[in-house]
Coordinates of N, CA and C in Angstrom, one line a residue:
Chain A
X1 N -100.7 -41.2 33.1 CA -100.2 -40.1 33.0 C -99.5 -39.5 34.1
X2 N -100.3 -39.8 35.4 CA -99.7 -39.2 36.6 C -98.5 -40.1 37.1
X3 N -98.3 -41.3 36.8 CA -97.2 -42.3 37.4 C -96.1 -41.8 36.3
X4 N -96.2 -41.2 35.3 CA -95.2 -40.9 34.5 C -94.7 -39.4 34.4
X5 N -95.2 -38.7 35.5 CA -94.8 -37.3 35.5 C -93.4 -37.0 35.7
X6 N -92.7 -37.9 36.7 CA -91.4 -37.5 37.1 C -90.3 -37.8 35.8
X7 N -90.8 -39.0 35.1 CA -90.1 -39.3 33.8 C -90.2 -38.2 32.9
X8 N -91.4 -37.6 32.7 CA -91.6 -36.6 31.7 C -90.7 -35.3 32.1
X9 N -90.6 -35.2 33.5 CA -89.8 -34.0 33.9 C -88.3 -34.2 33.6
X10 N -87.8 -35.5 33.6 CA -86.4 -35.9 33.4 C -86.4 -35.5 31.9
X11 N -87.2 -36.1 31.1 CA -87.1 -36.0 29.6 C -87.0 -34.4 29.4
X12 N -87.8 -33.6 29.9 CA -88.1 -32.2 29.7 C -86.7 -31.5 30.0
X13 N -85.9 -31.9 31.2 CA -84.8 -31.3 31.7 C -83.7 -31.7 30.6
X14 N -83.6 -32.9 30.0 CA -82.6 -33.2 29.0 C -82.7 -32.5 27.9
X15 N -84.1 -32.0 27.5 CA -84.3 -31.4 26.2 C -83.9 -30.0 26.4
X16 N -84.1 -29.4 27.7 CA -83.9 -28.1 28.0 C -82.4 -27.8 28.0
X17 N -81.7 -28.9 28.6 CA -80.0 -28.9 28.7 C -79.7 -28.6 27.3
X18 N -80.2 -29.6 26.2 CA -79.6 -29.6 25.0 C -79.7 -28.3 24.3
X19 N -81.0 -27.9 24.5 CA -81.2 -26.5 23.9 C -80.4 -25.5 24.2
X20 N -80.2 -25.4 25.6 CA -79.5 -24.3 26.1 C -78.0 -24.5 25.7
X21 N -77.5 -25.7 25.7 CA -76.0 -25.9 25.2 C -75.9 -25.3 23.7
X22 N -76.9 -25.7 22.8 CA -76.8 -25.4 21.5 C -76.8 -24.0 21.4
X23 N -77.7 -23.2 22.3 CA -77.8 -21.8 22.0 C -76.4 -21.2 22.6
X24 N -75.9 -21.7 23.5 CA -74.6 -21.0 24.2 C -73.5 -21.5 23.1
X25 N -73.5 -22.5 22.2 CA -72.5 -22.7 21.2 C -72.8 -21.7 20.1
X26 N -74.0 -21.3 19.9 CA -74.2 -20.2 18.8 C -73.7 -19.0 19.1
X27 N -73.9 -18.6 20.4 CA -73.2 -17.3 21.0 C -71.9 -17.3 21.0
X28 N -71.1 -18.5 21.2 CA -69.8 -18.6 21.2 C -69.2 -18.6 19.8
X29 N -69.9 -19.0 18.8 CA -69.6 -18.9 17.6 C -69.5 -17.3 17.1
X30 N -70.5 -16.5 17.7 CA -70.5 -15.1 17.3 C -69.5 -14.4 18.0
X31 N -69.3 -14.7 19.3 CA -68.5 -13.6 20.2 C -66.9 -14.1 20.2
X32 N -66.6 -15.3 20.0 CA -65.1 -15.5 19.9 C -64.3 -15.0 18.9
X33 N -63.1 -14.7 19.2 CA -62.3 -14.0 18.1 C -61.8 -14.7 16.8
X34 N -61.1 -16.0 17.1 CA -60.7 -16.5 15.8 C -61.2 -17.9 15.6
X35 N -60.7 -18.4 14.6 CA -61.3 -19.7 14.2 C -61.0 -20.9 15.3
X36 N -60.0 -20.9 15.9 CA -59.8 -21.9 16.9 C -60.6 -22.1 18.1
X37 N -61.0 -20.7 18.7 CA -61.7 -20.6 19.9 C -63.1 -20.8 19.4
X38 N -63.3 -20.5 18.2 CA -64.9 -20.6 17.7 C -65.2 -22.2 17.4
X39 N -64.1 -23.0 17.0 CA -64.2 -24.4 16.8 C -64.2 -25.0 18.3
X40 N -63.5 -24.7 19.3 CA -63.4 -25.0 20.5 C -65.0 -24.8 21.1
X41 N -65.6 -23.7 21.0 CA -66.9 -23.4 21.4 C -67.9 -24.4 20.8
X42 N -67.9 -24.4 19.4 CA -69.0 -25.2 18.6 C -68.8 -26.7 18.9
X43 N -67.6 -27.1 18.8 CA -67.5 -28.6 18.7 C -67.8 -29.2 19.9
X44 N -67.5 -28.7 21.1 CA -67.8 -29.3 22.3 C -69.3 -29.1 22.9
X45 N -69.8 -27.7 22.9 CA -71.0 -27.7 23.5 C -72.1 -28.0 22.6
X46 N -71.8 -27.8 21.3 CA -73.0 -28.3 20.1 C -73.2 -29.7 20.2
X47 N -72.0 -30.4 20.2 CA -72.2 -31.9 20.3 C -72.9 -32.4 21.7
X48 N -72.5 -31.6 22.8 CA -73.1 -32.0 23.9 C -74.6 -31.7 23.9
X49 N -74.9 -30.7 23.2 CA -76.4 -30.3 23.1 C -77.2 -31.3 22.3
X50 N -76.5 -31.7 21.2 CA -77.2 -32.7 20.3 C -77.3 -34.0 21.1
X51 N -76.2 -34.4 21.8 CA -76.3 -35.6 22.6 C -77.4 -35.7 23.5
X52 N -77.7 -34.4 24.5 CA -78.7 -34.4 25.4 C -80.1 -34.4 24.7
X53 N -80.2 -33.6 23.6 CA -81.4 -33.9 22.9 C -81.9 -35.1 22.4
X54 N -80.9 -35.9 21.9 CA -81.1 -37.3 21.2 C -81.4 -38.0 22.5
X55 N -80.8 -37.9 23.6 CA -81.0 -38.9 24.7 C -82.3 -38.7 25.4
X56 N -82.7 -37.3 25.2 CA -84.2 -36.8 25.8 C -85.3 -37.7 24.9
X57 N -85.0 -37.5 23.4 CA -86.0 -38.2 22.8 C -85.9 -39.6 22.9
X58 N -84.7 -40.2 23.1 CA -84.7 -41.8 23.4 C -85.4 -42.1 24.6
X59 N -85.4 -41.2 25.6 CA -86.1 -41.5 26.8 C -87.5 -41.4 26.7
X60 N -87.8 -40.4 26.0 CA -89.3 -40.0 25.7 C -90.1 -41.2 25.0
X61 N -89.4 -41.8 23.9 CA -90.0 -43.0 23.4 C -90.0 -44.3 24.1
X62 N -88.9 -44.2 25.0 CA -88.9 -45.5 25.8 C -89.9 -45.5 26.8
X63 N -90.0 -44.3 27.4 CA -91.2 -44.1 28.4 C -92.5 -44.3 28.0
X64 N -92.9 -43.3 26.9 CA -94.1 -43.1 26.5 C -94.7 -44.3 25.7
X65 N -93.8 -44.7 24.8 CA -94.3 -45.9 23.9 C -93.6 -47.3 24.3
X66 N -92.8 -47.3 25.1 CA -92.3 -48.7 25.4 C -91.1 -49.0 24.2
X67 N -90.7 -48.0 23.4 CA -90.1 -48.5 22.1 C -88.7 -48.0 22.4
X68 N -87.7 -49.2 22.3 CA -86.3 -48.9 22.4 C -85.7 -48.7 21.1
X69 N -85.5 -47.4 20.8 CA -85.0 -46.9 19.5 C -83.5 -47.1 19.4
X70 N -83.1 -48.2 18.8 CA -81.6 -48.3 18.7 C -81.0 -47.3 17.6
X71 N -81.6 -46.7 16.7 CA -81.3 -45.7 15.8 C -80.8 -44.6 16.6
X72 N -81.5 -44.2 17.7 CA -81.0 -43.0 18.4 C -79.8 -43.2 19.2
X73 N -79.7 -44.5 19.8 CA -78.6 -45.0 20.4 C -77.3 -45.1 19.5
X74 N -77.6 -45.3 18.3 CA -76.5 -45.3 17.2 C -76.3 -43.9 16.8
X75 N -77.1 -43.0 16.7 CA -77.0 -41.6 16.6 C -76.2 -40.9 17.5
X76 N -76.4 -41.0 18.9 CA -75.5 -40.7 19.8 C -74.1 -41.0 19.8
X77 N -74.0 -42.5 19.6 CA -72.5 -42.9 19.4 C -72.0 -42.3 18.2
X78 N -72.7 -42.1 17.2 CA -71.9 -41.8 15.9 C -71.7 -40.2 16.2
X79 N -72.7 -39.4 16.6 CA -72.1 -37.8 16.8 C -71.0 -37.7 17.7
X80 N -71.1 -38.7 18.9 CA -70.1 -38.4 19.8 C -68.6 -38.9 19.3
X81 N -68.7 -39.9 18.4 CA -67.5 -40.4 17.6 C -67.0 -39.3 16.6
X82 N -67.8 -38.6 15.8 CA -67.3 -38.0 14.7 C -67.2 -36.4 14.9
X83 N -67.7 -35.9 15.8 CA -68.0 -34.4 16.0 C -66.6 -33.9 16.4
X84 N -65.9 -34.5 17.4 CA -64.5 -34.0 17.8 C -63.6 -34.1 16.6
X85 N -63.7 -35.2 15.6 CA -62.7 -35.4 14.6 C -63.1 -34.2 13.6
X86 N -64.2 -33.9 13.3 CA -64.4 -32.8 12.5 C -63.8 -31.4 13.0
X87 N -64.1 -31.3 14.2 CA -63.3 -30.0 14.7 C -61.9 -30.1 14.7
X88 N -61.2 -31.5 14.9 CA -59.8 -31.3 14.8 C -59.4 -31.1 13.3
X89 N -60.0 -31.9 12.4 CA -59.7 -31.6 11.0 C -59.8 -30.2 10.5
X90 N -60.9 -29.6 11.0 CA -61.1 -28.2 10.6 C -60.0 -27.4 11.1
X91 N -59.6 -27.6 12.4 CA -58.6 -26.7 13.0 C -57.3 -27.0 12.4
X92 N -57.0 -28.2 12.1 CA -55.7 -28.4 11.3 C -55.5 -27.8 10.0
X93 N -56.7 -28.0 9.2 CA -56.8 -27.3 7.8 C -56.6 -25.9 8.0
X94 N -57.1 -25.3 9.1 CA -57.2 -23.8 9.2 C -55.6 -23.4 9.7
X95 N -54.9 -24.2 10.5 CA -53.7 -23.9 10.9 C -52.6 -24.2 9.7
X96 N -52.8 -25.2 8.9 CA -52.0 -25.5 7.7 C -52.1 -24.4 6.8
X97 N -53.3 -23.6 6.5 CA -53.4 -22.6 5.6 C -53.0 -21.5 6.4
X98 N -52.3 -21.3 7.4 CA -51.7 -20.1 8.1 C -52.9 -19.2 8.3
X99 N -54.0 -19.6 9.0 CA -54.9 -18.7 9.6 C -54.3 -18.1 10.8
X100 N -54.4 -16.8 11.0 CA -53.8 -16.1 12.1 C -54.6 -16.4 13.4
X101 N -53.8 -16.6 14.5 CA -54.3 -16.8 15.8 C -54.9 -15.5 16.2
X102 N -55.6 -15.4 17.4 CA -56.1 -14.1 17.9 C -55.1 -13.3 18.4
X103 N -55.2 -12.0 18.6 CA -54.4 -11.2 19.0 C -53.8 -11.5 20.6
X104 N -54.7 -12.1 21.2 CA -54.7 -12.2 22.8 C -53.6 -13.5 23.0
X105 N -53.4 -14.3 22.0 CA -52.7 -15.7 22.4 C -51.3 -15.2 22.5
X106 N -50.8 -16.2 23.4 CA -49.3 -15.7 23.9 C -48.4 -16.8 23.4
X107 N -48.7 -18.1 23.0 CA -47.8 -19.0 22.5 C -48.2 -19.7 21.5
X108 N -47.2 -20.3 20.5 CA -47.7 -21.1 19.4 C -46.7 -22.2 19.4
X109 N -47.1 -23.4 20.1 CA -46.1 -24.5 20.2 C -46.1 -25.1 18.7
X110 N -47.1 -25.1 18.0 CA -46.8 -25.9 16.6 C -46.0 -25.1 15.6
X111 N -45.6 -23.8 15.9 CA -44.8 -23.1 14.9 C -43.5 -23.7 14.6
X112 N -42.7 -24.1 15.5 CA -41.6 -24.8 15.4 C -41.6 -26.2 14.5
X113 N -42.8 -26.7 14.5 CA -42.9 -28.2 13.8 C -43.3 -27.8 12.2
X114 N -44.4 -26.9 12.2 CA -45.2 -26.6 11.0 C -44.9 -25.4 10.4
X115 N -44.5 -24.3 11.1 CA -44.5 -23.0 10.6 C -43.2 -22.9 9.4
X116 N -42.2 -23.6 9.5 CA -41.3 -23.3 8.7 C -41.4 -23.8 7.1
X117 N -41.9 -25.0 7.2 CA -41.8 -25.6 5.6 C -43.3 -25.4 5.0
X118 N -44.1 -24.7 5.8 CA -45.5 -24.4 5.1 C -45.4 -23.3 4.3
X119 N -44.6 -22.3 4.6 CA -44.7 -20.9 3.8 C -43.8 -20.8 2.7
Chain B
X1 N -43.3 -32.3 3.9 CA -43.6 -33.4 5.1 C -45.0 -34.0 4.9
X2 N -45.1 -35.2 4.8 CA -46.4 -35.9 4.7 C -47.2 -35.5 6.0
X3 N -48.5 -35.3 5.8 CA -49.5 -35.1 7.1 C -49.7 -36.3 7.5
X4 N -49.8 -36.4 8.9 CA -50.0 -37.5 9.6 C -51.7 -37.5 10.0
X5 N -52.2 -38.7 9.1 CA -53.7 -38.7 9.3 C -54.3 -39.8 10.2
X6 N -53.5 -40.0 11.4 CA -53.9 -41.2 11.9 C -55.3 -41.1 12.8
X7 N -55.6 -40.0 13.1 CA -56.9 -39.9 14.0 C -58.0 -40.0 12.7
X8 N -57.9 -39.3 11.5 CA -58.9 -39.5 10.5 C -59.2 -40.9 10.1
X9 N -58.0 -41.6 10.0 CA -57.9 -43.1 9.5 C -58.6 -44.0 10.5
X10 N -58.3 -43.7 11.8 CA -59.0 -44.6 12.8 C -60.4 -44.4 12.9
X11 N -60.9 -43.0 13.0 CA -62.3 -42.8 13.2 C -63.0 -43.3 11.9
X12 N -62.4 -43.1 10.6 CA -63.0 -43.7 9.5 C -63.4 -45.1 9.5
X13 N -62.2 -45.9 10.0 CA -62.6 -47.3 10.0 C -63.8 -47.6 11.0
X14 N -63.9 -46.9 11.9 CA -65.2 -47.2 12.8 C -66.3 -46.7 12.2
X15 N -66.2 -45.6 11.8 CA -67.5 -44.8 11.4 C -68.1 -45.5 9.9
X16 N -67.1 -46.1 9.1 CA -67.7 -46.7 7.8 C -68.5 -48.0 8.2
X17 N -68.0 -48.7 9.3 CA -68.9 -49.9 9.7 C -70.3 -49.4 10.1
X18 N -70.4 -48.3 11.0 CA -71.7 -47.9 11.3 C -72.6 -47.3 10.1
X19 N -71.9 -46.7 9.2 CA -72.6 -46.2 7.9 C -73.1 -47.4 7.1
X20 N -72.1 -48.3 6.7 CA -72.7 -49.4 6.0 C -73.7 -50.2 6.7
X21 N -73.6 -50.4 8.0 CA -74.7 -51.2 8.8 C -75.9 -50.5 8.8
X22 N -75.9 -49.1 8.9 CA -77.2 -48.3 8.9 C -77.8 -48.5 7.6
X23 N -77.0 -48.4 6.4 CA -77.4 -48.4 5.1 C -78.1 -49.7 5.0
X24 N -77.5 -50.8 5.3 CA -78.3 -52.1 5.0 C -79.6 -52.1 5.8
X25 N -79.5 -51.6 7.1 CA -80.8 -51.5 7.8 C -81.9 -50.7 7.0
X26 N -81.5 -49.5 6.5 CA -82.4 -48.7 5.7 C -82.9 -49.4 4.5
X27 N -82.1 -50.3 3.9 CA -82.4 -50.8 2.6 C -83.5 -52.0 3.0
X28 N -83.2 -52.7 4.0 CA -84.3 -53.8 4.4 C -85.5 -53.2 5.0
X29 N -85.3 -52.3 5.8 CA -86.5 -51.7 6.4 C -87.4 -50.9 5.7
X30 N -87.2 -50.9 4.4 CA -87.9 -49.9 3.3 C -89.3 -50.5 3.1
X31 N -89.7 -51.7 3.4 CA -90.9 -52.2 2.8 C -91.9 -51.6 4.0
X32 N -91.7 -51.6 5.2 CA -92.6 -51.2 6.3 C -92.2 -49.9 7.1
X33 N -91.0 -49.5 6.8 CA -90.6 -48.3 7.4 C -89.9 -47.3 6.5
X34 N -89.6 -45.8 6.8 CA -88.9 -45.1 5.7 C -87.6 -45.8 5.5
X35 N -87.2 -45.7 4.2 CA -86.0 -46.4 3.8 C -86.3 -46.7 2.4
X36 N -85.4 -47.8 2.0 CA -85.6 -48.3 0.5 C -84.3 -48.4 -0.3
X37 N -84.4 -48.7 -1.4 CA -83.4 -48.7 -2.3 C -82.6 -47.7 -2.4
X38 N -83.3 -46.5 -2.7 CA -82.6 -45.3 -3.1 C -81.7 -44.6 -1.9
X39 N -82.5 -44.4 -0.8 CA -81.7 -44.1 0.3 C -80.6 -45.0 0.8
X40 N -80.9 -46.3 0.8 CA -79.9 -47.2 1.2 C -78.8 -47.3 0.3
X41 N -78.9 -47.2 -1.0 CA -77.9 -47.0 -2.0 C -77.0 -45.8 -1.7
X42 N -77.8 -44.7 -1.4 CA -77.3 -43.4 -1.3 C -76.2 -43.4 -0.1
X43 N -76.7 -43.9 1.1 CA -75.8 -44.0 2.4 C -74.9 -44.9 2.1
X44 N -74.9 -46.0 1.4 CA -73.7 -47.0 1.1 C -72.5 -46.1 0.4
X45 N -73.2 -45.5 -0.7 CA -72.2 -44.6 -1.5 C -71.6 -43.6 -0.6
X46 N -72.3 -43.0 0.5 CA -71.7 -42.0 1.3 C -70.6 -42.5 2.1
X47 N -70.7 -43.9 2.6 CA -69.8 -44.4 3.3 C -68.6 -44.7 2.4
X48 N -68.8 -45.2 1.2 CA -67.4 -45.5 0.3 C -66.8 -44.1 -0.1
X49 N -67.7 -43.1 -0.1 CA -66.9 -41.7 -0.4 C -66.1 -41.4 0.8
X50 N -66.6 -41.6 2.0 CA -65.8 -41.3 3.2 C -64.4 -42.1 3.1
X51 N -64.4 -43.3 2.6 CA -63.3 -44.2 2.7 C -62.4 -43.5 1.5
X52 N -63.0 -43.1 0.3 CA -62.2 -42.4 -0.5 C -61.6 -41.2 -0.3
X53 N -62.3 -40.3 0.8 CA -61.9 -39.1 1.2 C -60.6 -39.2 2.2
X54 N -60.8 -40.3 3.1 CA -59.8 -40.5 4.2 C -58.6 -41.3 3.6
X55 N -58.7 -42.2 2.8 CA -57.6 -42.9 2.1 C -57.6 -42.3 0.7
X56 N -56.5 -42.7 0.0 CA -56.4 -42.2 -1.5 C -57.3 -43.3 -2.3
X57 N -57.4 -42.7 -3.5 CA -58.2 -43.4 -4.5 C -57.7 -44.8 -5.0
X58 N -56.4 -44.8 -4.9 CA -55.6 -46.2 -5.5 C -55.8 -47.1 -4.3
X59 N -55.6 -46.7 -3.0 CA -55.7 -47.6 -1.8 C -57.0 -48.3 -1.9
X60 N -58.1 -47.5 -2.2 CA -59.4 -47.9 -2.0 C -59.8 -48.9 -3.3
X61 N -59.1 -48.5 -4.4 CA -59.4 -49.3 -5.6 C -58.6 -50.5 -5.6
X62 N -57.7 -50.6 -4.9 CA -57.0 -52.0 -4.7 C -57.7 -52.9 -3.8
X63 N -58.2 -52.3 -2.6 CA -58.8 -53.1 -1.6 C -60.4 -53.3 -2.0
X64 N -61.0 -52.5 -2.9 CA -62.4 -52.8 -3.3 C -62.3 -53.0 -4.9
X65 N -61.9 -53.9 -5.5 CA -61.7 -53.9 -6.9 C -63.0 -54.0 -7.7
X66 N -63.9 -53.1 -7.6 CA -65.1 -53.2 -8.4 C -65.2 -51.9 -9.3
X67 N -65.5 -52.3 -10.6 CA -65.8 -51.3 -11.5 C -67.2 -50.8 -11.4
X68 N -67.6 -49.5 -10.9 CA -68.7 -49.1 -10.4 C -69.7 -48.8 -11.5
X69 N -69.1 -48.6 -12.7 CA -70.1 -48.4 -14.0 C -70.7 -49.7 -14.3
X70 N -69.9 -50.8 -14.1 CA -70.7 -52.0 -14.2 C -71.7 -52.4 -13.1
X71 N -71.5 -51.9 -11.9 CA -72.5 -52.2 -10.9 C -73.7 -51.3 -11.3
X72 N -73.6 -50.1 -11.8 CA -74.8 -49.4 -12.1 C -75.5 -50.1 -13.3
X73 N -74.7 -50.5 -14.4 CA -75.5 -51.3 -15.3 C -76.1 -52.4 -14.9
X74 N -75.5 -53.2 -14.0 CA -76.1 -54.6 -13.6 C -77.4 -54.3 -12.7
X75 N -77.2 -53.1 -11.9 CA -78.6 -52.7 -11.2 C -79.8 -52.4 -12.0
X76 N -79.5 -51.7 -13.2 CA -80.5 -51.4 -14.3 C -81.0 -52.7 -14.9
X77 N -80.1 -53.5 -15.2 CA -80.4 -54.7 -15.8 C -81.2 -55.7 -14.9
X78 N -80.8 -55.7 -13.5 CA -81.6 -56.5 -12.5 C -83.1 -56.0 -12.4
X79 N -83.1 -54.6 -12.3 CA -84.5 -53.9 -12.1 C -85.4 -54.4 -13.4
X80 N -84.7 -54.4 -14.6 CA -85.7 -54.6 -15.7 C -86.0 -56.1 -15.7
X81 N -85.0 -57.0 -15.3 CA -85.4 -58.3 -15.2 C -86.4 -58.9 -14.3
X82 N -86.5 -58.2 -13.2 CA -87.5 -58.5 -12.3 C -88.9 -58.2 -12.9
X83 N -88.9 -57.0 -13.6 CA -90.0 -56.5 -14.4 C -90.5 -57.6 -15.3
X84 N -89.5 -58.1 -16.2 CA -89.8 -59.1 -17.2 C -90.0 -60.4 -16.6
X85 N -89.7 -60.8 -15.4 CA -90.1 -62.0 -14.8 C -91.4 -62.2 -14.5
X86 N -92.2 -61.0 -14.4 CA -93.7 -61.4 -14.0 C -94.4 -61.7 -15.3
X87 N -93.9 -61.6 -16.5 CA -94.5 -61.9 -17.8 C -94.6 -63.5 -17.8
X88 N -93.7 -64.2 -17.3 CA -93.7 -65.7 -17.4 C -94.9 -66.2 -16.6
X89 N -95.3 -65.5 -15.6 CA -96.3 -66.0 -14.8 C -97.7 -65.4 -15.3
X90 N -97.7 -64.8 -16.5 CA -99.0 -64.5 -17.1 C -99.7 -63.1 -16.4
X91 N -98.9 -62.5 -16.0 CA -99.3 -61.2 -15.2 C -98.6 -59.9 -15.7
X92 N -99.3 -58.7 -15.5 CA -98.6 -57.7 -16.3 C -97.3 -57.3 -16.0
X93 N -96.4 -56.4 -16.8 CA -95.2 -56.1 -16.5 C -95.0 -55.2 -15.2
X94 N -93.9 -55.6 -14.5 CA -93.7 -55.1 -13.2 C -94.6 -55.6 -11.9
X95 N -95.3 -56.5 -12.3 CA -96.3 -57.1 -11.2 C -95.4 -57.6 -9.9
X96 N -95.8 -57.7 -9.0 CA -95.1 -58.3 -7.6 C -95.8 -59.0 -6.7
X97 N -95.4 -59.9 -6.0 CA -95.9 -60.9 -5.3 C -95.1 -61.0 -3.9
X98 N -95.6 -61.6 -2.8 CA -94.9 -61.9 -1.8 C -95.5 -63.0 -1.0
X99 N -94.6 -63.7 0.0 CA -95.1 -64.9 0.4 C -94.3 -65.1 1.8
X100 N -95.1 -66.0 2.8 CA -94.3 -66.2 4.0 C -93.7 -67.6 3.8
X101 N -92.4 -67.4 4.4 CA -91.5 -68.7 4.3 C -90.9 -69.0 5.8
X102 N -90.5 -70.1 6.0 CA -90.0 -70.5 7.4 C -88.5 -70.6 7.1
X103 N -87.7 -69.7 7.3 CA -86.3 -69.7 7.2 C -85.5 -70.2 8.4
X104 N -84.4 -70.6 8.2 CA -83.7 -71.6 9.3 C -83.5 -70.6 10.6
X105 N -82.9 -69.5 10.4 CA -82.4 -68.7 11.4 C -83.7 -67.6 11.8
X106 N -84.2 -66.9 10.8 CA -85.1 -66.0 11.0 C -86.6 -66.1 11.4
X107 N -86.7 -67.5 11.2 CA -88.2 -68.0 11.5 C -89.0 -67.6 10.4
X108 N -90.3 -67.3 10.6 CA -91.3 -67.1 9.5 C -91.0 -65.7 9.2
X109 N -90.7 -65.4 7.8 CA -90.3 -64.3 7.2 C -91.1 -64.0 6.0
X110 N -91.4 -62.6 6.0 CA -92.2 -62.3 4.6 C -91.2 -62.0 3.5
X111 N -91.2 -62.6 2.5 CA -90.4 -62.4 1.3 C -91.1 -61.9 0.3
X112 N -90.7 -60.7 -0.3 CA -91.5 -60.2 -1.5 C -90.6 -59.9 -2.6
X113 N -91.1 -60.0 -4.0 CA -90.1 -59.9 -5.1 C -89.9 -58.5 -5.4
X114 N -90.3 -57.4 -4.6 CA -90.1 -56.1 -4.6 C -88.7 -55.7 -4.1
X115 N -88.2 -56.7 -3.2 CA -87.0 -56.5 -2.8 C -85.7 -56.6 -3.9
X116 N -86.2 -57.5 -4.8 CA -85.3 -57.7 -5.9 C -85.2 -56.6 -6.9
X117 N -86.3 -55.8 -7.0 CA -86.3 -54.6 -7.8 C -85.6 -53.7 -6.9
X118 N -85.8 -53.5 -5.6 CA -85.0 -52.6 -4.8 C -83.4 -52.9 -4.8
X119 N -83.0 -54.2 -4.9 CA -81.6 -54.4 -5.0 C -81.1 -53.7 -6.3
X120 N -82.0 -53.8 -7.4 CA -81.5 -53.2 -8.6 C -81.3 -51.8 -8.4
X121 N -82.3 -51.1 -7.7 CA -82.3 -49.6 -7.6 C -81.0 -49.3 -6.8
X122 N -80.9 -50.0 -5.8 CA -79.7 -49.8 -4.8 C -78.4 -49.8 -5.6
X123 N -78.2 -50.9 -6.4 CA -77.1 -51.1 -7.2 C -76.8 -49.8 -8.2
X124 N -77.9 -49.4 -8.8 CA -77.9 -48.4 -9.7 C -77.5 -47.2 -9.0
X125 N -78.0 -46.9 -7.9 CA -77.6 -45.6 -7.1 C -76.3 -45.7 -6.7
X126 N -75.7 -46.8 -6.1 CA -74.4 -46.8 -5.6 C -73.5 -46.7 -6.9
X127 N -73.7 -47.4 -8.0 CA -72.7 -47.3 -9.1 C -72.7 -45.8 -9.7
X128 N -74.0 -45.2 -9.9 CA -73.9 -43.8 -10.4 C -73.4 -42.8 -9.7
X129 N -73.6 -42.8 -8.2 CA -73.0 -42.0 -7.4 C -71.4 -42.0 -7.3
X130 N -70.9 -43.3 -7.2 CA -69.4 -43.4 -7.1 C -68.9 -43.1 -8.4
X131 N -69.5 -43.4 -9.6 CA -68.9 -43.0 -10.8 C -68.8 -41.7 -11.0
X132 N -69.9 -40.8 -10.7 CA -69.8 -39.4 -10.8 C -68.7 -38.8 -9.8
X133 N -68.7 -39.4 -8.5 CA -67.7 -38.6 -7.8 C -66.3 -39.2 -8.1
X134 N -66.0 -40.2 -8.5 CA -64.6 -40.6 -9.1 C -64.2 -40.0 -10.2
X135 N -65.3 -39.7 -11.3 CA -64.8 -39.2 -12.5 C -64.5 -37.6 -12.3
X136 N -65.3 -37.0 -11.5 CA -64.9 -35.6 -11.2 C -63.8 -35.5 -10.4
X137 N -63.4 -36.6 -9.6 CA -62.1 -36.2 -8.8 C -60.8 -36.5 -9.5
X138 N -60.8 -37.2 -10.6 CA -59.4 -37.6 -11.2 C -59.1 -36.5 -11.9
X139 N -58.0 -36.4 -12.1 CA -57.2 -35.4 -13.1 C -57.4 -35.9 -14.5
X140 N -57.4 -34.7 -15.3 CA -57.6 -34.8 -16.7 C -59.0 -35.0 -17.2

């Protein structure tokens, strides 16, 4: 147990970082004004939180049991691959159904490409 | 203007490989680990549904020319046939056995007849799920 104390501290730090990032993304989901900034907050920090938590679990089973879990590696890769695409598709569907931007936004570059023929 | 789905198409091509590989892993790990025919069949069906979502139905139907109603029927038939197969060895219906064999690549492997029943369950689940989703997604 005592020779593993530093590795357990590393695992605990990873789990704590993952939890904190998930909590921050939940706060961002509540506090931010429109759907685009909310997707910005949720997609990046929630996926980073999930990645840190999964990597902490992977390190824990690798150190404590000597078990190399290929499923957790695959899960990390899969979340890293699909989570930004989900945010991209959500944002695009929101823009194509004419969801308003926040009042503070100053520029809409997509309007000249998409704004005319969708309305 | 036709929407440009290149990001969805590229990620779908990579994700479907992972989903189908993981479903095969779940299917074969079902004897000693969590998994089995039902969840393996469902995750295979979810990978196929992701293909149907990213590309349209006609494209997938020309590339995977399988009638999924026949898949479901064949799965149920296979499950029943493994049950009746035990009658020929003078044991009760749905009895199962296993043995250790020396395969060329895998080495000594435990092969069980319950895997054949699980193949039937997985095919029935795949066929039923895809048939339900395709029939409620088509017009008319």
